[in-house]
Amino acid sequence: YRSQINPNAKKIIADLASEYIQPGCSIYLDAGSTIMAVAQLLPDKYYNIVTSATNIATELSQRSKCNVTIVGGQVNGCTFSCSGLQAEAFINGVNIDIAIMATSGFSLRNGFTSGHFNEHQLKRKVIEKAKRVVMLMDMSKLNKSMPFTFAALQNIDVLICDAPLPGDVMTEAKRYGVKVCTGEKDMKTVRLI
């Protein structure tokens, strides 16, 4: 169901995000339909992927050159993600060069938010461990807040959106040195800010 919501936005974001996934690095892929769109774009190259998403692990494990590890834990039937204490303990022992993360909501007041407590705890742990954090967000998530905050703008390095962000968000992103990548709906223009 979620993969059918805003498919054009997901494609724009996935195209931009795929540029940050390099073979040979330790990559964490978060759960979510936008992250699945990124996984589906990846060519069959030697990637070291850790993910909390059972569906993403299944997608990538069908490729011969992709090394995929899934964190353990309790599975959420809506997001197909594993989370909980077991997943957090696993992340403690993993090195992450780049974390490709997704959010259920974002506002300047509450930051990046999630609707599930265990998932927000895991997201926080991944962001702590990662050398670089790339956040994916379509415009439907803007000014939407879920119950649990897992990051603020200052905790990420890159924010990828499907359309230009409002001025107040851009000002805060610049303040914290966050690189913002946006794509227009028709894919004719991609702006790196």
Short mmCIF file of C-alpha atoms in Angstrom, two decimals:
data_model
loop_
_atom_site.label_atom_id
_atom_site.label_comp_id
_atom_site.label_asym_id
_atom_site.label_seq_id
_atom_site.Cartn_x
_atom_site.Cartn_y
_atom_site.Cartn_z
CA TYR A 1 0.00 0.00 0.00
CA ARG A 2 2.69 2.49 0.99
CA SER A 3 4.65 1.88 -2.20
CA GLN A 4 1.64 3.19 -4.15
CA ILE A 5 1.57 6.54 -2.31
CA ASN A 6 3.50 9.35 -4.05
CA PRO A 7 5.32 7.02 -6.50
CA ASN A 8 6.79 9.93 -8.50
CA ALA A 9 8.22 11.49 -5.35
CA LYS A 10 9.75 8.15 -4.35
CA LYS A 11 11.38 7.80 -7.77
CA ILE A 12 12.86 11.30 -7.63
CA ILE A 13 14.20 10.73 -4.12
CA ALA A 14 15.51 7.24 -4.93
CA ASP A 15 17.40 8.54 -7.99
CA LEU A 16 19.09 11.21 -5.88
CA ALA A 17 19.79 8.87 -2.95
CA SER A 18 21.36 6.14 -5.09
CA GLU A 19 24.27 8.52 -5.77
CA TYR A 20 25.31 8.18 -2.12
CA ILE A 21 25.51 4.37 -2.14
CA GLN A 22 28.98 3.28 -3.17
CA PRO A 23 30.31 -0.28 -3.55
CA GLY A 24 32.78 -1.31 -0.86
CA CYS A 25 31.29 0.90 1.87
CA SER A 26 29.28 -0.26 4.85
CA ILE A 27 25.75 0.93 4.08
CA TYR A 28 22.73 0.90 6.36
CA LEU A 29 19.33 0.97 4.63
CA ASP A 30 16.41 1.91 6.87
CA ALA A 31 12.93 0.45 6.39
CA GLY A 32 10.20 2.10 4.32
CA SER A 33 8.74 2.29 0.85
CA THR A 34 11.10 5.10 -0.24
CA ILE A 35 14.11 3.07 0.87
CA MET A 36 12.70 0.10 -1.06
CA ALA A 37 12.60 2.33 -4.16
CA VAL A 38 16.32 3.02 -3.59
CA ALA A 39 17.10 -0.70 -3.18
CA GLN A 40 15.30 -1.52 -6.43
CA LEU A 41 17.52 0.96 -8.30
CA LEU A 42 20.82 -0.50 -7.12
CA PRO A 43 22.76 -2.42 -9.77
CA ASP A 44 24.19 -5.87 -9.02
CA LYS A 45 27.49 -4.67 -7.57
CA TYR A 46 29.40 -5.57 -4.45
CA TYR A 47 27.58 -3.71 -1.70
CA ASN A 48 27.84 -4.34 2.02
CA ILE A 49 24.30 -3.65 3.20
CA VAL A 50 22.86 -3.83 6.69
CA THR A 51 19.11 -3.29 6.95
CA SER A 52 16.27 -3.56 9.41
CA ALA A 53 13.77 -4.20 6.60
CA THR A 54 12.89 -7.79 5.79
CA ASN A 55 11.50 -6.85 2.36
CA ILE A 56 14.62 -4.87 1.43
CA ALA A 57 16.87 -7.72 2.58
CA THR A 58 14.85 -10.10 0.38
CA GLU A 59 15.05 -7.74 -2.61
CA LEU A 60 18.82 -7.28 -2.36
CA SER A 61 19.70 -10.88 -1.45
CA GLN A 62 18.48 -11.98 -4.90
CA ARG A 63 21.53 -10.29 -6.41
CA SER A 64 24.69 -12.38 -6.59
CA LYS A 65 27.18 -9.66 -5.63
CA CYS A 66 25.28 -7.98 -2.81
CA ASN A 67 26.29 -8.86 0.76
CA VAL A 68 23.16 -8.33 2.89
CA THR A 69 22.82 -8.55 6.66
CA ILE A 70 19.52 -8.08 8.44
CA VAL A 71 19.25 -7.02 12.06
CA GLY A 72 17.17 -9.27 14.27
CA GLY A 73 14.29 -8.32 16.51
CA GLN A 74 10.54 -7.96 16.48
CA VAL A 75 9.00 -7.57 13.01
CA ASN A 76 6.48 -4.79 12.37
CA GLY A 77 3.92 -6.05 9.85
CA CYS A 78 3.20 -2.56 8.50
CA THR A 79 6.79 -1.52 7.78
CA PHE A 80 8.41 -4.99 7.48
CA SER A 81 11.12 -3.72 9.82
CA CYS A 82 12.89 -5.46 12.68
CA SER A 83 13.47 -3.46 15.86
CA GLY A 84 13.79 -3.79 19.61
CA LEU A 85 16.64 -4.52 22.01
CA GLN A 86 18.07 -7.33 19.86
CA ALA A 87 18.29 -5.03 16.83
CA GLU A 88 19.90 -2.24 18.87
CA ALA A 89 22.46 -4.66 20.36
CA PHE A 90 23.32 -5.85 16.85
CA ILE A 91 23.87 -2.27 15.62
CA ASN A 92 26.32 -1.69 18.49
CA GLY A 93 28.70 -4.11 16.76
CA VAL A 94 28.34 -2.75 13.24
CA ASN A 95 30.42 -0.07 11.49
CA ILE A 96 28.30 2.19 9.27
CA ASP A 97 29.86 4.48 6.67
CA ILE A 98 26.56 5.78 5.27
CA ALA A 99 23.07 5.45 6.71
CA ILE A 100 20.19 6.00 4.31
CA MET A 101 17.26 6.85 6.59
CA ALA A 102 13.54 7.51 6.18
CA THR A 103 11.12 9.50 8.28
CA SER A 104 7.37 9.42 8.87
CA GLY A 105 7.25 13.13 9.64
CA PHE A 106 9.35 16.26 9.98
CA SER A 107 8.88 19.67 11.53
CA LEU A 108 11.36 22.25 12.73
CA ARG A 109 9.85 22.00 16.18
CA ASN A 110 9.91 18.20 16.57
CA GLY A 111 12.56 17.09 14.07
CA PHE A 112 12.36 13.73 12.27
CA THR A 113 9.72 11.50 13.80
CA SER A 114 8.43 7.93 13.80
CA GLY A 115 5.17 6.36 14.88
CA HIS A 116 6.77 3.33 16.55
CA PHE A 117 8.82 3.50 19.74
CA ASN A 118 11.12 0.54 19.00
CA GLU A 119 11.80 1.77 15.47
CA HIS A 120 12.65 5.26 16.68
CA GLN A 121 15.11 3.77 19.19
CA LEU A 122 16.82 1.77 16.44
CA LYS A 123 16.96 4.80 14.12
CA ARG A 124 18.64 6.83 16.89
CA LYS A 125 21.25 4.11 17.40
CA VAL A 126 21.99 3.89 13.67
CA ILE A 127 22.40 7.67 13.40
CA GLU A 128 24.82 7.63 16.37
CA LYS A 129 26.95 4.95 14.68
CA ALA A 130 26.97 6.31 11.12
CA LYS A 131 29.79 8.45 9.73
CA ARG A 132 27.32 10.08 7.34
CA VAL A 133 23.52 10.24 7.50
CA VAL A 134 21.34 10.77 4.42
CA MET A 135 17.67 11.44 5.25
CA LEU A 136 14.97 10.80 2.63
CA MET A 137 11.70 12.72 2.88
CA ASP A 138 8.90 13.41 0.44
CA MET A 139 6.97 16.65 0.87
CA SER A 140 3.93 14.88 2.34
CA LYS A 141 6.00 14.38 5.52
CA LEU A 142 6.72 18.10 5.97
CA ASN A 143 5.10 19.72 9.03
CA LYS A 144 3.83 16.31 10.11
CA SER A 145 4.80 15.00 13.54
CA MET A 146 4.59 11.46 14.83
CA PRO A 147 4.96 10.61 18.54
CA PHE A 148 8.68 9.78 18.67
CA THR A 149 11.56 12.04 17.59
CA PHE A 150 14.68 10.16 16.46
CA ALA A 151 16.77 13.01 14.98
CA ALA A 152 17.02 16.75 14.42
CA LEU A 153 18.48 18.57 11.42
CA GLN A 154 21.83 18.89 13.18
CA ASN A 155 22.07 15.07 13.40
CA ILE A 156 22.08 14.52 9.63
CA ASP A 157 24.43 15.41 6.78
CA VAL A 158 22.19 15.27 3.70
CA LEU A 159 18.44 15.81 3.27
CA ILE A 160 16.90 14.55 0.03
CA CYS A 161 13.40 15.72 -0.95
CA ASP A 162 11.27 15.53 -4.06
CA ALA A 163 10.64 19.29 -4.25
CA PRO A 164 12.14 22.52 -2.91
CA LEU A 165 11.75 23.09 0.82
CA PRO A 166 10.26 26.21 2.44
CA GLY A 167 12.63 29.06 3.30
CA ASP A 168 12.56 28.49 7.07
CA VAL A 169 13.64 24.86 6.68
CA MET A 170 16.37 25.85 4.21
CA THR A 171 17.65 28.48 6.65
CA GLU A 172 17.91 25.90 9.44
CA ALA A 173 19.53 23.34 7.14
CA LYS A 174 22.16 25.89 6.13
CA ARG A 175 22.70 26.81 9.77
CA TYR A 176 23.62 23.20 10.59
CA GLY A 177 25.59 22.54 7.39
CA VAL A 178 23.05 20.07 5.99
CA LYS A 179 23.33 19.55 2.24
CA VAL A 180 19.84 19.66 0.68
CA CYS A 181 19.14 17.84 -2.59
CA THR A 182 15.79 18.39 -4.24
CA GLY A 183 14.26 17.26 -7.51
CA GLU A 184 11.43 18.80 -9.43
CA LYS A 185 8.36 16.65 -10.10
CA ASP A 186 9.18 16.20 -13.75
CA MET A 187 12.83 15.19 -13.14
CA LYS A 188 14.03 17.85 -15.60
CA THR A 189 15.72 19.84 -12.86
CA VAL A 190 17.72 18.57 -9.94
CA ARG A 191 19.02 21.18 -7.53
CA LEU A 192 21.92 20.62 -5.14
CA ILE A 193 21.85 23.36 -2.52
#
